[in-house]
Amino acid sequence: MQPRVSSIEDGKDSTARCQSRIFPFNLLKFFAIFLVLGLGFSILSMYMTRYFTVQNVVPVTRTGFQLCLHEPNNIDRWIKPPSSLMHSMNDEELFWRASLVPHVKKYPFRRVPKVAFMFLTRGPLPLYPIWEKFLDGHEGLYSIYVHSLPSYRPTFSPTSKFYQRQIPSQVTEWGRMSMCDAERRLLANALLDISNEWFVLLSESCIPFYNFSIIYNYLRRSRQSFVGAFDDPGPHGRGRYNANMAPEVNITQWRKGAQWFAVNRKLGVNIVEDTKYYPKFKEFCRPACYVDEHYFPTMVSIESPHLIANRSITWVDWSRGGAHPATFGKADITEAFFTKVLEGGHTCLYNNQPSSLCFLFGRKFAPSALEPLLQFAPKFLGFG
Ligand SMILES: *[C@@H]1O[C@H](CO)[C@@H](O)[C@H](O)[C@H]1NC(C)=O
Ligand SMILES: *[C@@H]1O[C@H](CO)[C@@H](O)[C@H](O)[C@H]1NC(C)=O
Ligand SMILES: *[C@@H]1O[C@H](CO)[C@@H](O)[C@H](O)[C@H]1NC(C)=O
């Protein structure tokens, strides 16, 4: 029995020995085939990438090897704005990225400064045809950013200047910190384009009051940014101050102003990078303290009072009284309206000199105002 057993065991052994000799050989063959296939596939995809680079079809998830061929490796890499405004950065990541500032002040390329028009909206932009007319012929001197409710799906045609200009958005509530978050999000996304130099916050009810050249030059020649900021001693001003904000903010530093700002790049970065004032306003300025009327005006007035003109360049009509400014509809848009608003004897300081050109934009215009606005634009607004 034993030899048999042993012979069986021998047989087992020899099979095992045989298998162990065949196995590495198979494995080697397998790897060789795998290698050849892999190499073939890589070469194929290299050619594919070369042919298809223009269409930007290579998804980010492919190997870094292919991305290297795809990504510009010259200075364009740092100055070209992202081809798509969509990204998956959260606010913390976005604000960090947007706060990166070059310390060599001379740009080693021809930088044409642009105006970033940043629309803070709930959804549709009913007055967009006015903006399209206003911007026509000034390509390369502006960019558009739109923050709307995240659920809103815009329907702009591919030929529109507003096509795919939506930024990753979140739900916002008037008078709450989520409103300032949205404004900072607009700024931060616009800061990602190194050519943007002026950042104008607008709502869906805003229109431009002058042609593009006048507005562009007004911003370009201004030594200051336009942030409305004043010290209101009453209940709707200092009355909203909370002593818990000290020592970062004391009551003499408390400011009020409408949220519609136009700031330069330096101030834009200051607003996005703030971590000193933000927590104080978030915690201690809640309705009836409307944080969007106080946070930026107060912070900027403390940090860089010499950089702002303390006034907004967005006109609004409070003359009717009440808690809300007037909204202008179809029936309001007449020749007399333009004469009154545009030549209304405004006075302000521009670069510390008295000026009658104080308001470049106006609100609030209802959707029904679109038709007469388009009709009067060539005569009164200088475009269209
Ligand atoms: C803009 O308006 C000003 C003043 O009305 C005019 O002199 C200028 O030619 C206009 N610019 C354009 C590009 O239409
Ligand atoms: C508030 O700040 C100003 C300027 O720094 C200072 O003069 C004033 O004494 C401070 N007031 C209080 C109540 O701390
Ligand atoms: C704006 O107000 C600040 C005080 O908050 C002041 O220091 C500054 O000079 C004012 N700027 C202009 C242009 O009036």
CSV table of C-alpha atoms and ligand atoms in Angstrom, one decimal:
chain,number,residue,atom,x,y,z
A,1,MET,CA,0.0,0.0,0.0
A,2,GLN,CA,2.6,2.4,1.0
A,3,PRO,CA,4.5,2.5,-2.3
A,4,ARG,CA,1.2,3.1,-4.0
A,5,VAL,CA,0.3,5.8,-1.7
A,6,SER,CA,3.7,7.2,-2.1
A,7,SER,CA,3.4,6.8,-5.9
A,8,ILE,CA,0.1,8.6,-5.8
A,9,GLU,CA,1.8,11.2,-3.7
A,10,ASP,CA,4.7,11.2,-6.1
A,11,GLY,CA,2.3,11.6,-8.9
A,12,LYS,CA,0.6,14.5,-7.1
A,13,ASP,CA,4.0,15.9,-6.4
A,14,SER,CA,5.1,15.7,-10.0
A,15,THR,CA,1.9,17.3,-11.2
A,16,ALA,CA,2.4,20.0,-8.7
A,17,ARG,CA,6.0,20.4,-9.8
A,18,CYS,CA,4.9,20.4,-13.4
A,19,GLN,CA,2.2,23.0,-12.8
A,20,SER,CA,4.6,25.2,-10.9
A,21,ARG,CA,7.0,25.1,-13.9
A,22,ILE,CA,4.2,25.9,-16.4
A,23,PHE,CA,2.6,28.6,-14.2
A,24,PRO,CA,5.3,31.3,-14.3
A,25,PHE,CA,5.7,30.7,-18.0
A,26,ASN,CA,1.9,31.4,-18.5
A,27,LEU,CA,2.1,34.4,-16.3
A,28,LEU,CA,5.0,35.8,-18.3
A,29,LYS,CA,3.1,35.3,-21.5
A,30,PHE,CA,0.1,36.9,-20.0
A,31,PHE,CA,2.1,40.0,-19.0
A,32,ALA,CA,3.7,40.2,-22.4
A,33,ILE,CA,0.3,40.2,-24.1
A,34,PHE,CA,-0.9,42.7,-21.5
A,35,LEU,CA,2.1,44.9,-22.1
A,36,VAL,CA,1.7,44.8,-25.9
A,37,LEU,CA,-2.0,45.6,-25.7
A,38,GLY,CA,-1.4,48.4,-23.2
A,39,LEU,CA,1.4,49.9,-25.3
A,40,GLY,CA,-0.7,49.6,-28.4
A,41,PHE,CA,-3.7,51.3,-26.7
A,42,SER,CA,-1.5,54.1,-25.4
A,43,ILE,CA,0.0,54.8,-28.8
A,44,LEU,CA,-3.5,54.7,-30.3
A,45,SER,CA,-4.8,57.1,-27.7
A,46,MET,CA,-1.8,59.4,-28.2
A,47,TYR,CA,-2.8,59.7,-31.9
A,48,MET,CA,-6.4,60.2,-30.9
A,49,THR,CA,-5.6,62.9,-28.5
A,50,ARG,CA,-3.5,64.7,-31.1
A,51,TYR,CA,-6.4,64.6,-33.6
A,52,PHE,CA,-9.1,65.6,-31.1
A,53,THR,CA,-7.3,68.1,-28.8
A,54,VAL,CA,-9.2,71.0,-30.3
A,55,GLN,CA,-12.5,69.7,-29.2
A,56,ASN,CA,-11.4,69.3,-25.6
A,57,VAL,CA,-12.7,65.8,-25.5
A,58,VAL,CA,-10.2,64.2,-23.1
A,59,PRO,CA,-11.8,63.9,-19.8
A,60,VAL,CA,-9.8,64.7,-16.7
A,61,THR,CA,-10.1,61.1,-15.4
A,62,ARG,CA,-7.7,59.8,-18.1
A,63,THR,CA,-4.1,59.4,-17.3
A,64,GLY,CA,-1.8,62.3,-16.6
A,65,PHE,CA,0.3,61.2,-19.5
A,66,GLN,CA,-2.4,62.3,-21.9
A,67,LEU,CA,-3.2,65.5,-20.1
A,68,CYS,CA,0.4,66.6,-20.5
A,69,LEU,CA,0.0,66.5,-24.3
A,70,HIS,CA,-3.2,68.4,-23.9
A,71,GLU,CA,-2.5,71.2,-21.5
A,72,PRO,CA,-0.5,74.3,-22.7
A,73,ASN,CA,2.9,74.2,-21.0
A,74,ASN,CA,3.8,77.8,-21.9
A,75,ILE,CA,2.6,81.1,-20.2
A,76,ASP,CA,-0.9,80.5,-21.6
A,77,ARG,CA,-1.4,78.0,-19.0
A,78,TRP,CA,-1.5,80.7,-16.4
A,79,ILE,CA,-3.3,83.5,-18.3
A,80,LYS,CA,-6.0,81.7,-20.3
A,81,PRO,CA,-9.3,81.7,-18.4
A,82,PRO,CA,-10.8,78.3,-17.8
A,83,SER,CA,-12.7,77.1,-20.9
A,84,SER,CA,-15.7,76.1,-18.7
A,85,LEU,CA,-17.0,78.1,-15.7
A,86,MET,CA,-18.2,74.9,-14.1
A,87,HIS,CA,-15.9,73.3,-11.5
A,88,SER,CA,-16.3,71.2,-8.4
A,89,MET,CA,-14.4,73.4,-5.9
A,90,ASN,CA,-16.2,74.2,-2.7
A,91,ASP,CA,-16.1,77.9,-1.5
A,92,GLU,CA,-13.1,77.3,0.7
A,93,GLU,CA,-11.1,75.8,-2.1
A,94,LEU,CA,-12.4,78.4,-4.6
A,95,PHE,CA,-11.6,81.4,-2.3
A,96,TRP,CA,-8.1,80.1,-1.7
A,97,ARG,CA,-7.5,79.7,-5.4
A,98,ALA,CA,-9.0,83.1,-6.2
A,99,SER,CA,-6.8,84.8,-3.5
A,100,LEU,CA,-3.5,83.9,-5.3
A,101,VAL,CA,-1.9,87.1,-6.4
A,102,PRO,CA,1.3,87.5,-8.5
A,103,HIS,CA,4.0,89.5,-6.7
A,104,VAL,CA,5.8,90.5,-9.8
A,105,LYS,CA,3.8,93.5,-10.7
A,106,LYS,CA,4.7,93.8,-14.4
A,107,TYR,CA,2.8,91.3,-16.5
A,108,PRO,CA,5.1,89.5,-19.0
A,109,PHE,CA,2.4,89.5,-21.6
A,110,ARG,CA,0.0,92.1,-23.1
A,111,ARG,CA,-2.8,92.2,-20.6
A,112,VAL,CA,-6.0,93.9,-21.8
A,113,PRO,CA,-7.9,94.6,-18.6
A,114,LYS,CA,-11.6,93.5,-18.7
A,115,VAL,CA,-14.7,94.4,-16.8
A,116,ALA,CA,-16.4,91.4,-15.2
A,117,PHE,CA,-20.2,91.9,-15.1
A,118,MET,CA,-21.5,89.7,-12.3
A,119,PHE,CA,-25.2,89.1,-12.2
A,120,LEU,CA,-26.7,88.0,-8.9
A,121,THR,CA,-30.2,86.7,-9.9
A,122,ARG,CA,-32.8,84.2,-8.9
A,123,GLY,CA,-33.2,82.8,-12.4
A,124,PRO,CA,-34.0,84.5,-15.7
A,125,LEU,CA,-32.4,87.7,-16.9
A,126,PRO,CA,-35.3,89.4,-18.6
A,127,LEU,CA,-33.3,92.5,-19.6
A,128,TYR,CA,-30.5,90.5,-21.2
A,129,PRO,CA,-31.2,91.9,-24.7
A,130,ILE,CA,-30.2,95.4,-23.5
A,131,TRP,CA,-26.9,94.0,-22.2
A,132,GLU,CA,-26.3,92.1,-25.4
A,133,LYS,CA,-26.7,95.4,-27.3
A,134,PHE,CA,-24.5,97.3,-24.8
A,135,LEU,CA,-21.7,94.7,-25.1
A,136,ASP,CA,-21.8,94.3,-28.9
A,137,GLY,CA,-18.5,95.0,-30.6
A,138,HIS,CA,-16.5,95.1,-27.3
A,139,GLU,CA,-15.4,91.4,-27.2
A,140,GLY,CA,-12.2,90.9,-25.3
A,141,LEU,CA,-13.0,93.8,-22.9
A,142,TYR,CA,-15.6,92.2,-20.7
A,143,SER,CA,-16.7,88.9,-19.2
A,144,ILE,CA,-20.0,87.8,-17.8
A,145,TYR,CA,-20.8,85.7,-14.7
A,146,VAL,CA,-24.2,84.7,-13.5
A,147,HIS,CA,-25.1,83.3,-10.1
A,148,SER,CA,-28.7,82.0,-9.9
A,149,LEU,CA,-30.7,79.5,-7.9
A,150,PRO,CA,-28.8,76.1,-8.4
A,151,SER,CA,-32.1,74.6,-9.7
A,152,TYR,CA,-32.4,77.2,-12.5
A,153,ARG,CA,-31.6,76.0,-16.0
A,154,PRO,CA,-30.9,78.9,-18.3
A,155,THR,CA,-32.0,78.7,-22.0
A,156,PHE,CA,-29.6,81.0,-23.7
A,157,SER,CA,-28.7,80.1,-27.3
A,158,PRO,CA,-25.1,79.3,-28.1
A,159,THR,CA,-24.8,82.7,-29.9
A,160,SER,CA,-25.7,84.6,-26.7
A,161,LYS,CA,-23.1,86.4,-24.7
A,162,PHE,CA,-24.8,84.8,-21.6
A,163,TYR,CA,-24.4,81.2,-22.9
A,164,GLN,CA,-22.8,79.0,-20.3
A,165,ARG,CA,-21.8,81.9,-18.1
A,166,GLN,CA,-23.4,80.4,-15.1
A,167,ILE,CA,-21.1,79.7,-12.1
A,168,PRO,CA,-21.6,76.9,-9.6
A,169,SER,CA,-24.3,78.5,-7.4
A,170,GLN,CA,-26.0,77.9,-4.1
A,171,VAL,CA,-29.3,79.0,-2.5
A,172,THR,CA,-29.3,82.6,-1.2
A,173,GLU,CA,-31.6,84.6,1.0
A,174,TRP,CA,-31.9,88.3,1.0
A,175,GLY,CA,-30.4,90.0,4.0
A,176,ARG,CA,-28.6,86.9,5.2
A,177,MET,CA,-24.9,85.8,4.9
A,178,SER,CA,-25.8,83.4,2.1
A,179,MET,CA,-26.2,86.6,0.0
A,180,CYS,CA,-22.7,87.8,0.8
A,181,ASP,CA,-21.5,84.3,0.1
A,182,ALA,CA,-23.0,84.4,-3.4
A,183,GLU,CA,-21.3,87.8,-4.0
A,184,ARG,CA,-18.0,86.5,-2.9
A,185,ARG,CA,-18.5,83.4,-5.1
A,186,LEU,CA,-19.1,85.6,-8.1
A,187,LEU,CA,-16.0,87.7,-7.3
A,188,ALA,CA,-13.9,84.6,-6.8
A,189,ASN,CA,-15.0,82.9,-10.0
A,190,ALA,CA,-14.3,86.2,-11.9
A,191,LEU,CA,-10.9,86.5,-10.2
A,192,LEU,CA,-9.9,83.2,-11.8
A,193,ASP,CA,-9.5,85.1,-15.1
A,194,ILE,CA,-6.3,87.1,-14.6
A,195,SER,CA,-7.5,89.7,-17.2
A,196,ASN,CA,-10.5,90.8,-15.2
A,197,GLU,CA,-9.7,94.1,-13.5
A,198,TRP,CA,-13.0,95.6,-12.5
A,199,PHE,CA,-15.9,93.6,-11.0
A,200,VAL,CA,-19.4,95.0,-11.2
A,201,LEU,CA,-22.2,93.5,-9.2
A,202,LEU,CA,-25.6,93.7,-10.9
A,203,SER,CA,-29.0,92.3,-10.5
A,204,GLU,CA,-31.5,91.1,-13.1
A,205,SER,CA,-33.3,94.5,-12.9
A,206,CYS,CA,-30.2,96.5,-13.7
A,207,ILE,CA,-29.4,98.3,-17.0
A,208,PRO,CA,-26.4,100.3,-18.2
A,209,PHE,CA,-27.0,104.1,-18.5
A,210,TYR,CA,-24.2,104.8,-21.0
A,211,ASN,CA,-22.4,103.1,-23.8
A,212,PHE,CA,-19.6,100.6,-23.2
A,213,SER,CA,-16.7,103.0,-23.9
A,214,ILE,CA,-17.9,105.6,-21.4
A,215,ILE,CA,-18.4,103.0,-18.7
A,216,TYR,CA,-15.1,101.2,-19.5
A,217,ASN,CA,-13.1,104.5,-19.4
A,218,TYR,CA,-14.9,105.7,-16.2
A,219,LEU,CA,-13.7,102.5,-14.4
A,220,ARG,CA,-10.3,102.5,-16.0
A,221,ARG,CA,-9.5,106.1,-15.0
A,222,SER,CA,-10.9,105.9,-11.5
A,223,ARG,CA,-8.3,105.7,-8.7
A,224,GLN,CA,-10.9,104.3,-6.4
A,225,SER,CA,-13.5,101.5,-6.3
A,226,PHE,CA,-17.2,102.2,-5.9
A,227,VAL,CA,-18.6,100.8,-2.7
A,228,GLY,CA,-21.5,102.7,-1.0
A,229,ALA,CA,-20.5,103.4,2.6
A,230,PHE,CA,-21.9,105.9,5.1
A,231,ASP,CA,-22.3,106.3,8.8
A,232,ASP,CA,-26.1,106.3,9.5
A,233,PRO,CA,-26.7,107.2,13.2
A,234,GLY,CA,-30.3,106.0,13.1
A,235,PRO,CA,-32.0,102.7,13.9
A,236,HIS,CA,-31.4,101.3,10.5
A,237,GLY,CA,-27.7,102.1,10.7
A,238,ARG,CA,-25.9,102.2,14.0
A,239,GLY,CA,-29.0,100.7,15.4
A,240,ARG,CA,-28.1,97.4,13.8
A,241,TYR,CA,-24.6,97.3,15.3
A,242,ASN,CA,-24.0,94.5,17.9
A,243,ALA,CA,-21.3,95.2,20.5
A,244,ASN,CA,-20.1,91.6,20.2
A,245,MET,CA,-18.5,92.5,17.0
A,246,ALA,CA,-15.8,94.4,18.9
A,247,PRO,CA,-12.8,94.6,18.8
A,248,GLU,CA,-12.8,93.8,15.1
A,249,VAL,CA,-15.6,96.3,14.5
A,250,ASN,CA,-16.6,99.1,16.9
A,251,ILE,CA,-19.6,101.3,16.5
A,252,THR,CA,-17.8,104.3,15.1
A,253,GLN,CA,-16.5,102.1,12.2
A,254,TRP,CA,-19.9,100.6,11.4
A,255,ARG,CA,-21.0,101.5,7.9
A,256,LYS,CA,-24.1,101.0,5.7
A,257,GLY,CA,-24.4,100.9,1.9
A,258,ALA,CA,-26.3,99.2,-0.9
A,259,GLN,CA,-24.7,96.0,-2.0
A,260,TRP,CA,-24.2,96.9,-5.7
A,261,PHE,CA,-20.4,97.5,-5.8
A,262,ALA,CA,-17.9,98.0,-8.6
A,263,VAL,CA,-14.4,97.1,-7.2
A,264,ASN,CA,-11.0,96.7,-8.8
A,265,ARG,CA,-9.0,93.5,-8.6
A,266,LYS,CA,-7.1,94.4,-5.4
A,267,LEU,CA,-10.3,95.1,-3.5
A,268,GLY,CA,-11.9,92.1,-5.0
A,269,VAL,CA,-9.1,89.9,-3.6
A,270,ASN,CA,-9.5,91.6,-0.2
A,271,ILE,CA,-13.2,90.8,-0.1
A,272,VAL,CA,-12.6,87.1,-1.1
A,273,GLU,CA,-9.7,86.5,1.3
A,274,ASP,CA,-11.4,87.9,4.4
A,275,THR,CA,-11.5,85.6,7.4
A,276,LYS,CA,-11.2,88.4,10.1
A,277,TYR,CA,-14.6,90.1,9.8
A,278,TYR,CA,-16.6,87.3,8.2
A,279,PRO,CA,-17.3,85.2,11.4
A,280,LYS,CA,-18.3,88.4,13.3
A,281,PHE,CA,-20.8,89.4,10.7
A,282,LYS,CA,-22.1,85.9,10.2
A,283,GLU,CA,-22.8,85.5,13.9
A,284,PHE,CA,-23.8,89.0,15.0
A,285,CYS,CA,-25.5,90.6,12.0
A,286,ARG,CA,-28.7,88.7,11.4
A,287,PRO,CA,-32.1,90.2,10.4
A,288,ALA,CA,-33.1,92.8,11.3
A,289,CYS,CA,-29.5,93.5,10.6
A,290,TYR,CA,-29.2,93.0,6.9
A,291,VAL,CA,-25.7,91.8,6.4
A,292,ASP,CA,-25.4,92.6,2.7
A,293,GLU,CA,-25.9,96.3,3.6
A,294,HIS,CA,-23.1,96.3,6.2
A,295,TYR,CA,-20.4,93.6,5.8
A,296,PHE,CA,-18.5,94.9,2.7
A,297,PRO,CA,-19.0,98.6,3.4
A,298,THR,CA,-17.8,98.3,7.0
A,299,MET,CA,-14.9,95.9,6.3
A,300,VAL,CA,-13.5,97.9,3.4
A,301,SER,CA,-13.9,101.2,5.3
A,302,ILE,CA,-11.8,99.8,8.1
A,303,GLU,CA,-9.2,98.1,6.0
A,304,SER,CA,-8.8,100.4,3.0
A,305,PRO,CA,-10.8,103.6,3.4
A,306,HIS,CA,-8.7,105.4,0.8
A,307,LEU,CA,-9.5,102.8,-1.8
A,308,ILE,CA,-13.2,103.5,-2.0
A,309,ALA,CA,-15.3,106.4,-3.1
A,310,ASN,CA,-18.0,105.7,-0.5
A,311,ARG,CA,-20.6,105.8,-3.2
A,312,SER,CA,-22.3,103.3,-5.5
A,313,ILE,CA,-22.4,103.9,-9.2
A,314,THR,CA,-25.8,102.1,-9.5
A,315,TRP,CA,-28.7,104.5,-9.4
A,316,VAL,CA,-31.9,103.7,-7.6
A,317,ASP,CA,-35.0,105.8,-6.8
A,318,TRP,CA,-35.9,106.0,-3.1
A,319,SER,CA,-38.0,109.1,-3.6
A,320,ARG,CA,-41.3,107.3,-3.5
A,321,GLY,CA,-40.6,106.4,0.2
A,322,GLY,CA,-41.2,103.0,1.8
A,323,ALA,CA,-39.0,100.0,2.5
A,324,HIS,CA,-38.3,99.3,-1.2
A,325,PRO,CA,-37.0,101.5,-4.0
A,326,ALA,CA,-39.2,102.2,-7.0
A,327,THR,CA,-39.5,99.7,-9.8
A,328,PHE,CA,-39.9,101.0,-13.4
A,329,GLY,CA,-42.2,99.3,-15.8
A,330,LYS,CA,-43.3,99.9,-19.4
A,331,ALA,CA,-45.4,103.0,-18.7
A,332,ASP,CA,-42.5,104.8,-16.8
A,333,ILE,CA,-40.0,104.6,-19.6
A,334,THR,CA,-40.5,107.9,-21.4
A,335,GLU,CA,-38.3,110.6,-22.8
A,336,ALA,CA,-39.0,112.6,-19.7
A,337,PHE,CA,-37.8,109.7,-17.6
A,338,PHE,CA,-34.4,109.6,-19.3
A,339,THR,CA,-34.1,113.4,-19.1
A,340,LYS,CA,-34.8,113.4,-15.4
A,341,VAL,CA,-32.6,110.4,-14.5
A,342,LEU,CA,-29.6,111.0,-16.8
A,343,GLU,CA,-29.5,114.8,-16.6
A,344,GLY,CA,-30.9,115.0,-13.1
A,345,GLY,CA,-28.2,117.4,-11.7
A,346,HIS,CA,-26.3,114.7,-9.9
A,347,THR,CA,-23.1,115.7,-8.3
A,348,CYS,CA,-20.4,113.5,-6.8
A,349,LEU,CA,-16.6,113.3,-6.4
A,350,TYR,CA,-14.7,111.4,-9.1
A,351,ASN,CA,-10.9,111.2,-8.4
A,352,ASN,CA,-11.6,113.9,-5.8
A,353,GLN,CA,-12.9,116.3,-8.4
A,354,PRO,CA,-16.6,117.3,-8.6
A,355,SER,CA,-18.4,115.4,-11.4
A,356,SER,CA,-21.9,115.2,-12.8
A,357,LEU,CA,-21.3,111.7,-14.1
A,358,CYS,CA,-22.1,109.7,-11.0
A,359,PHE,CA,-24.3,106.8,-12.0
A,360,LEU,CA,-23.3,104.3,-14.7
A,361,PHE,CA,-26.0,101.7,-14.0
A,362,GLY,CA,-29.6,101.9,-12.9
A,363,ARG,CA,-32.2,99.7,-11.1
A,364,LYS,CA,-34.9,98.6,-10.7
A,365,PHE,CA,-36.4,97.9,-14.1
A,366,ALA,CA,-39.3,95.4,-14.6
A,367,PRO,CA,-39.3,93.0,-17.5
A,368,SER,CA,-42.1,95.1,-19.1
A,369,ALA,CA,-39.6,97.9,-19.4
A,370,LEU,CA,-37.5,96.0,-21.9
A,371,GLU,CA,-39.4,97.0,-25.1
A,372,PRO,CA,-39.3,100.8,-24.5
A,373,LEU,CA,-35.7,100.6,-23.2
A,374,LEU,CA,-34.6,99.0,-26.4
A,375,GLN,CA,-36.5,101.6,-28.4
A,376,PHE,CA,-34.9,104.6,-26.5
A,377,ALA,CA,-31.5,103.1,-26.0
A,378,PRO,CA,-29.9,104.6,-29.2
A,379,LYS,CA,-31.1,108.0,-28.4
A,380,PHE,CA,-30.6,108.2,-24.6
A,381,LEU,CA,-28.2,105.5,-23.7
A,382,GLY,CA,-25.9,105.8,-26.7
A,383,PHE,CA,-26.0,102.2,-27.9
A,384,GLY,CA,-28.3,99.7,-29.6
B,1,LIG,C1,-20.3,106.5,-26.6
B,1,LIG,O1,-21.0,107.7,-26.3
B,1,LIG,C2,-20.1,108.9,-26.4
B,1,LIG,C3,-20.9,110.1,-25.9
B,1,LIG,O2,-22.2,110.0,-26.3
B,1,LIG,C4,-19.7,109.0,-27.9
B,1,LIG,O3,-18.9,110.2,-28.0
B,1,LIG,C5,-19.0,107.8,-28.3
B,1,LIG,O4,-18.7,107.8,-29.7
B,1,LIG,C6,-19.8,106.6,-28.0
B,1,LIG,N1,-19.0,105.4,-28.3
B,1,LIG,C7,-19.4,104.4,-29.0
B,1,LIG,C8,-18.4,103.3,-29.2
B,1,LIG,O5,-20.5,104.4,-29.5
B,2,LIG,C1,-13.5,102.6,18.0
B,2,LIG,O1,-12.4,102.8,17.2
B,2,LIG,C2,-12.0,104.1,17.0
B,2,LIG,C3,-10.9,104.1,15.9
B,2,LIG,O2,-10.0,103.1,16.1
B,2,LIG,C4,-11.5,104.6,18.4
B,2,LIG,O3,-11.1,106.0,18.2
B,2,LIG,C5,-12.6,104.6,19.4
B,2,LIG,O4,-12.2,104.9,20.6
B,2,LIG,C6,-13.2,103.1,19.4
B,2,LIG,N1,-14.4,103.2,20.2
B,2,LIG,C7,-14.7,102.2,21.1
B,2,LIG,C8,-16.0,102.4,21.8
B,2,LIG,O5,-14.0,101.3,21.3
B,3,LIG,C1,-14.7,107.4,2.6
B,3,LIG,O1,-14.9,107.3,4.0
B,3,LIG,C2,-13.7,107.1,4.7
B,3,LIG,C3,-14.2,106.9,6.2
B,3,LIG,O2,-14.9,105.8,6.3
B,3,LIG,C4,-12.8,108.3,4.6
B,3,LIG,O3,-11.6,108.0,5.3
B,3,LIG,C5,-12.4,108.5,3.1
B,3,LIG,O4,-11.6,109.6,2.9
B,3,LIG,C6,-13.7,108.6,2.3
B,3,LIG,N1,-13.4,108.7,0.9
B,3,LIG,C7,-13.9,109.7,0.1
B,3,LIG,C8,-13.4,109.6,-1.3
B,3,LIG,O5,-14.6,110.5,0.5
